[in-house]
């Protein structure tokens, strides 16, 4: 499958590398067509990898992965042009973290709205599925790093078929065993508001390798 990964940070790199290892073709997108990190990634992983602008990656992908900074996510997607996004699934991993006052960051949107909803409202033809934003990049694509993968991933979005497709990707490609569908995209408020706890746990545990296990 052709996948457009929007983002050159640790999330974009982890997801893109995993997808290449599974035999998919991946274009990593950035604000510039020759982003240094994207070009280095392409050289590292080789066959199936390509780089370009956010618009290039969006046009290329049958499915899109949004590994974008919270502050830049909407602008990055706007730069793609509506026709490249229309009808496609966007796996939205971004968190609306605001570091302007240092660590721990606050959320730039919360309680009655979320970044996932803002993206869905701005791009109504995009099928936004919010997931993976509650764990660090390495765990996203290899949950077995922790307790044999015995922990929980949450997801939400408005389009039932899109969520099923993303669930198949999480289980079949990445190895997630326990996925809870929270419902429509307004539930991104809950998954994003986990971050204030996540950053504090990180501050105490001194490792990003932890996750939620929902016992029921
Ligand atoms: N790091 C993790 O383990 C982790 C875990 C869970 C969730 N997340 C979330 O996943 C997202 C990606 O995280 P990350 O650490 O991989 O990378 P990041 O540094 O948060 O974001 C990287 C991407 O955002 C783009 N970007 C930054 N400012 C922008 C702007 N003003 N306009 C347009 N695009 C802009 C960058 O574009 P360029 O390529 O042009 O620089 C880059 O591709 C974040 O929202 C983060 O909160 C991260």
Short mmCIF file of C-alpha atoms and ligand atoms in Angstrom, two decimals:
data_model
loop_
_atom_site.label_atom_id
_atom_site.label_comp_id
_atom_site.label_asym_id
_atom_site.label_seq_id
_atom_site.Cartn_x
_atom_site.Cartn_y
_atom_site.Cartn_z
CA UNK A 1 0.00 0.00 0.00
CA UNK A 2 1.11 3.61 -0.58
CA UNK A 3 1.15 5.58 2.65
CA UNK A 4 1.80 9.27 3.21
CA UNK A 5 3.44 10.00 6.55
CA UNK A 6 3.13 13.69 7.39
CA UNK A 7 5.92 14.52 9.81
CA UNK A 8 9.66 14.07 10.16
CA UNK A 9 9.96 13.81 13.96
CA UNK A 10 10.38 10.67 16.04
CA UNK A 11 6.76 9.60 15.44
CA UNK A 12 6.95 10.06 11.68
CA UNK A 13 10.26 8.21 11.58
CA UNK A 14 9.05 5.29 13.74
CA UNK A 15 5.81 4.80 11.81
CA UNK A 16 7.41 5.25 8.39
CA UNK A 17 10.24 2.83 9.20
CA UNK A 18 7.82 0.18 10.46
CA UNK A 19 5.64 0.52 7.36
CA UNK A 20 8.66 0.11 5.09
CA UNK A 21 9.73 -2.99 7.03
CA UNK A 22 6.28 -4.43 6.31
CA UNK A 23 6.79 -3.91 2.56
CA UNK A 24 4.72 -0.75 2.05
CA UNK A 25 5.71 2.29 0.02
CA UNK A 26 6.00 5.41 2.14
CA UNK A 27 6.45 9.08 1.29
CA UNK A 28 7.50 11.20 4.26
CA UNK A 29 6.23 14.77 4.07
CA UNK A 30 7.62 17.97 5.50
CA UNK A 31 7.35 21.75 5.05
CA UNK A 32 10.23 21.48 2.59
CA UNK A 33 10.77 18.83 -0.06
CA UNK A 34 14.35 18.17 1.04
CA UNK A 35 14.02 18.16 4.82
CA UNK A 36 17.30 16.90 6.28
CA UNK A 37 15.69 14.37 8.64
CA UNK A 38 13.43 13.03 5.91
CA UNK A 39 16.28 12.64 3.43
CA UNK A 40 18.43 10.87 6.06
CA UNK A 41 15.51 8.53 6.81
CA UNK A 42 15.08 7.73 3.13
CA UNK A 43 18.78 6.94 2.78
CA UNK A 44 18.68 4.75 5.89
CA UNK A 45 15.66 2.61 4.98
CA UNK A 46 16.10 2.43 1.22
CA UNK A 47 13.61 0.66 -1.01
CA UNK A 48 10.03 1.92 -0.91
CA UNK A 49 10.93 5.18 0.82
CA UNK A 50 10.56 8.63 -0.71
CA UNK A 51 10.31 12.20 0.58
CA UNK A 52 8.53 15.39 -0.40
CA UNK A 53 6.41 18.22 0.89
CA UNK A 54 3.32 17.62 3.01
CA UNK A 55 1.31 18.10 -0.22
CA UNK A 56 3.42 15.51 -2.06
CA UNK A 57 2.96 12.95 0.74
CA UNK A 58 -0.77 13.60 0.99
CA UNK A 59 -1.27 13.21 -2.75
CA UNK A 60 0.81 10.00 -2.73
CA UNK A 61 -0.82 8.20 0.19
CA UNK A 62 -3.86 5.96 -0.02
CA UNK A 63 -3.85 6.34 3.76
CA UNK A 64 -2.28 9.26 5.64
CA UNK A 65 -0.57 9.36 9.02
CA UNK A 66 -0.51 12.71 10.83
CA UNK A 67 2.67 12.85 12.92
CA UNK A 68 2.55 16.63 13.22
CA UNK A 69 3.29 19.02 16.03
CA UNK A 70 0.10 20.23 17.70
CA UNK A 71 0.81 23.83 16.79
CA UNK A 72 1.57 23.02 13.15
CA UNK A 73 -0.95 20.29 12.36
CA UNK A 74 -3.73 22.38 10.81
CA UNK A 75 -1.34 24.53 8.77
CA UNK A 76 0.52 21.45 7.55
CA UNK A 77 -2.75 19.83 6.43
CA UNK A 78 -3.93 23.09 4.81
CA UNK A 79 -0.75 23.10 2.74
CA UNK A 80 -1.76 19.70 1.29
CA UNK A 81 -4.73 21.05 -0.67
CA UNK A 82 -8.23 19.71 -0.19
CA UNK A 83 -8.29 17.33 -3.15
CA UNK A 84 -5.35 15.31 -1.79
CA UNK A 85 -7.15 14.81 1.50
CA UNK A 86 -10.74 14.22 0.39
CA UNK A 87 -12.06 10.78 1.28
CA UNK A 88 -8.80 9.59 2.83
CA UNK A 89 -8.17 8.23 6.29
CA UNK A 90 -5.89 10.35 8.49
CA UNK A 91 -4.45 8.48 11.46
CA UNK A 92 -4.02 11.50 13.73
CA UNK A 93 -1.33 11.01 16.39
CA UNK A 94 -0.76 14.66 17.24
CA UNK A 95 -1.14 16.17 20.70
CA UNK A 96 -1.94 19.86 21.29
CA UNK A 97 1.04 20.38 23.60
CA UNK A 98 1.99 23.97 24.40
CA UNK A 99 5.58 24.26 25.63
CA UNK A 100 5.66 28.07 25.58
CA UNK A 101 5.77 28.16 29.39
CA UNK A 102 8.22 25.26 29.70
CA UNK A 103 7.79 21.77 31.14
CA UNK A 104 5.34 20.30 31.85
CA UNK A 105 3.47 21.60 28.80
CA UNK A 106 -0.19 22.59 28.90
CA UNK A 107 -2.79 21.81 26.26
CA UNK A 108 -3.61 24.50 23.69
CA UNK A 109 -7.14 23.08 23.40
CA UNK A 110 -9.06 20.88 25.88
CA UNK A 111 -12.27 20.15 27.81
CA UNK A 112 -14.86 21.26 25.25
CA UNK A 113 -12.80 20.78 22.09
CA UNK A 114 -9.71 18.92 20.90
CA UNK A 115 -7.13 19.01 18.14
CA UNK A 116 -8.70 15.90 16.61
CA UNK A 117 -12.03 17.71 16.34
CA UNK A 118 -10.40 20.87 15.01
CA UNK A 119 -8.78 18.84 12.26
CA UNK A 120 -12.03 17.02 11.46
CA UNK A 121 -13.99 20.32 11.37
CA UNK A 122 -11.40 22.03 9.17
CA UNK A 123 -11.24 19.09 6.75
CA UNK A 124 -14.74 17.56 6.73
CA UNK A 125 -13.90 15.22 3.83
CA UNK A 126 -10.99 13.68 5.73
CA UNK A 127 -11.74 10.59 7.84
CA UNK A 128 -9.87 11.45 11.02
CA UNK A 129 -9.08 8.55 13.34
CA UNK A 130 -7.33 9.61 16.53
CA UNK A 131 -5.11 6.97 18.06
CA UNK A 132 -1.56 6.10 19.22
CA UNK A 133 -1.12 9.54 20.82
CA UNK A 134 -1.05 8.03 24.34
CA UNK A 135 2.23 6.13 23.95
CA UNK A 136 5.73 7.00 22.81
CA UNK A 137 6.85 6.46 19.24
CA UNK A 138 8.66 3.14 19.80
CA UNK A 139 5.63 1.56 21.50
CA UNK A 140 3.25 2.72 18.78
CA UNK A 141 4.71 0.30 16.28
CA UNK A 142 5.95 -2.36 18.71
CA UNK A 143 3.68 -2.68 21.74
CA UNK A 144 5.39 -6.00 22.58
CA UNK A 145 8.32 -3.96 23.98
CA UNK A 146 6.21 -3.66 27.14
CA UNK A 147 4.73 -6.66 29.01
CA UNK A 148 4.44 -8.72 25.85
CA UNK A 149 2.02 -6.14 24.44
CA UNK A 150 -0.49 -6.62 27.28
CA UNK A 151 -1.69 -3.00 27.42
CA UNK A 152 -4.42 -0.90 25.88
CA UNK A 153 -4.73 1.46 22.91
CA UNK A 154 -7.69 3.80 22.56
CA UNK A 155 -9.07 5.20 19.33
CA UNK A 156 -11.93 7.39 18.13
CA UNK A 157 -13.35 8.89 14.96
CA UNK A 158 -16.61 9.54 13.13
CA UNK A 159 -16.26 7.06 10.27
CA UNK A 160 -16.94 3.45 11.29
CA UNK A 161 -15.24 1.89 8.24
CA UNK A 162 -12.17 4.09 8.67
CA UNK A 163 -11.89 3.03 12.30
CA UNK A 164 -12.15 -0.64 11.32
CA UNK A 165 -9.36 -0.16 8.77
CA UNK A 166 -7.16 1.56 11.35
CA UNK A 167 -7.96 -1.15 13.89
CA UNK A 168 -6.81 -3.74 11.34
CA UNK A 169 -3.57 -1.79 10.91
CA UNK A 170 -2.99 -1.51 14.65
CA UNK A 171 -3.57 -5.22 15.23
CA UNK A 172 -2.29 -6.80 12.01
CA UNK A 173 0.65 -4.53 11.24
CA UNK A 174 1.73 -3.12 14.61
CA UNK A 175 0.68 -5.91 16.99
CA UNK A 176 -1.82 -4.19 19.29
CA UNK A 177 -4.03 -6.75 21.06
CA UNK A 178 -6.36 -4.61 23.16
CA UNK A 179 -8.00 -1.67 21.38
CA UNK A 180 -10.94 0.29 22.77
CA UNK A 181 -13.05 2.31 20.34
CA UNK A 182 -14.27 5.31 22.36
CA UNK A 183 -16.75 6.49 19.72
CA UNK A 184 -16.83 9.67 17.64
CA UNK A 185 -14.02 12.19 17.24
CA UNK A 186 -15.18 14.30 20.22
CA UNK A 187 -13.59 11.54 22.34
CA UNK A 188 -10.21 12.90 21.24
CA UNK A 189 -10.75 15.30 24.17
CA UNK A 190 -10.23 12.33 26.46
CA UNK A 191 -7.22 10.85 24.69
CA UNK A 192 -5.49 14.23 24.40
CA UNK A 193 -6.28 15.13 28.01
CA UNK A 194 -4.34 12.02 29.07
CA UNK A 195 -1.20 13.94 28.12
CA UNK A 196 -0.98 16.11 31.25
CA UNK A 197 -0.77 12.84 33.21
CA UNK A 198 1.56 11.25 30.62
CA UNK A 199 4.15 14.03 30.89
CA UNK A 200 4.07 13.88 34.70
CA UNK A 201 4.52 10.11 34.70
CA UNK A 202 7.43 10.61 32.31
CA UNK A 203 8.93 13.17 34.70
CA UNK A 204 8.81 10.66 37.57
CA UNK A 205 9.54 7.39 35.74
CA UNK A 206 12.36 8.89 33.62
CA UNK A 207 11.37 6.65 30.72
CA UNK A 208 8.75 7.11 27.97
CA UNK A 209 8.18 3.35 27.80
CA UNK A 210 4.92 3.04 29.71
CA UNK A 211 1.29 2.64 28.72
CA UNK A 212 -2.28 2.24 29.99
CA UNK A 213 -3.79 -1.16 30.74
CA UNK A 214 -7.55 -0.86 31.16
CA UNK A 215 -8.63 -3.66 33.50
CA UNK A 216 -12.24 -4.73 33.14
N1 LIG B 1 7.40 11.79 20.27
C1 LIG B 1 6.57 10.87 20.73
O1 LIG B 1 6.99 9.78 21.17
C2 LIG B 1 5.08 11.13 20.70
C3 LIG B 1 4.21 10.25 21.33
C4 LIG B 1 2.83 10.45 21.23
C5 LIG B 1 2.34 11.53 20.50
N2 LIG B 1 3.22 12.40 19.94
C6 LIG B 1 2.70 13.52 19.15
O2 LIG B 1 2.96 13.24 17.79
C7 LIG B 1 3.22 14.45 17.08
C8 LIG B 1 4.59 14.33 16.39
O3 LIG B 1 5.58 14.28 17.38
P1 LIG B 1 7.14 14.20 17.00
O4 LIG B 1 7.85 14.21 18.29
O5 LIG B 1 7.37 13.10 16.06
O6 LIG B 1 7.44 15.51 16.16
P2 LIG B 1 7.17 17.08 16.39
O7 LIG B 1 8.49 17.72 16.51
O8 LIG B 1 6.18 17.33 17.45
O9 LIG B 1 6.48 17.47 14.98
C9 LIG B 1 7.16 17.25 13.81
C10 LIG B 1 6.45 17.71 12.59
O10 LIG B 1 5.63 18.87 12.78
C11 LIG B 1 5.89 19.77 11.69
N3 LIG B 1 5.69 21.15 12.12
C12 LIG B 1 6.22 21.78 13.20
N4 LIG B 1 5.82 23.06 13.23
C13 LIG B 1 5.05 23.25 12.14
C14 LIG B 1 4.36 24.39 11.61
N5 LIG B 1 4.39 25.56 12.23
N6 LIG B 1 3.66 24.23 10.47
C15 LIG B 1 3.62 23.03 9.84
N7 LIG B 1 4.26 21.93 10.29
C16 LIG B 1 4.97 22.04 11.42
C17 LIG B 1 7.34 19.55 11.34
O11 LIG B 1 7.58 19.97 10.01
P3 LIG B 1 9.04 19.89 9.34
O12 LIG B 1 9.21 18.46 8.95
O13 LIG B 1 8.95 20.81 8.20
O14 LIG B 1 10.02 20.32 10.40
C18 LIG B 1 7.50 18.06 11.54
O15 LIG B 1 7.25 17.35 10.35
C19 LIG B 1 3.15 15.59 18.12
O16 LIG B 1 1.90 16.19 18.06
C20 LIG B 1 3.37 14.87 19.44
O17 LIG B 1 2.76 15.53 20.53
C21 LIG B 1 4.57 12.23 20.02
#
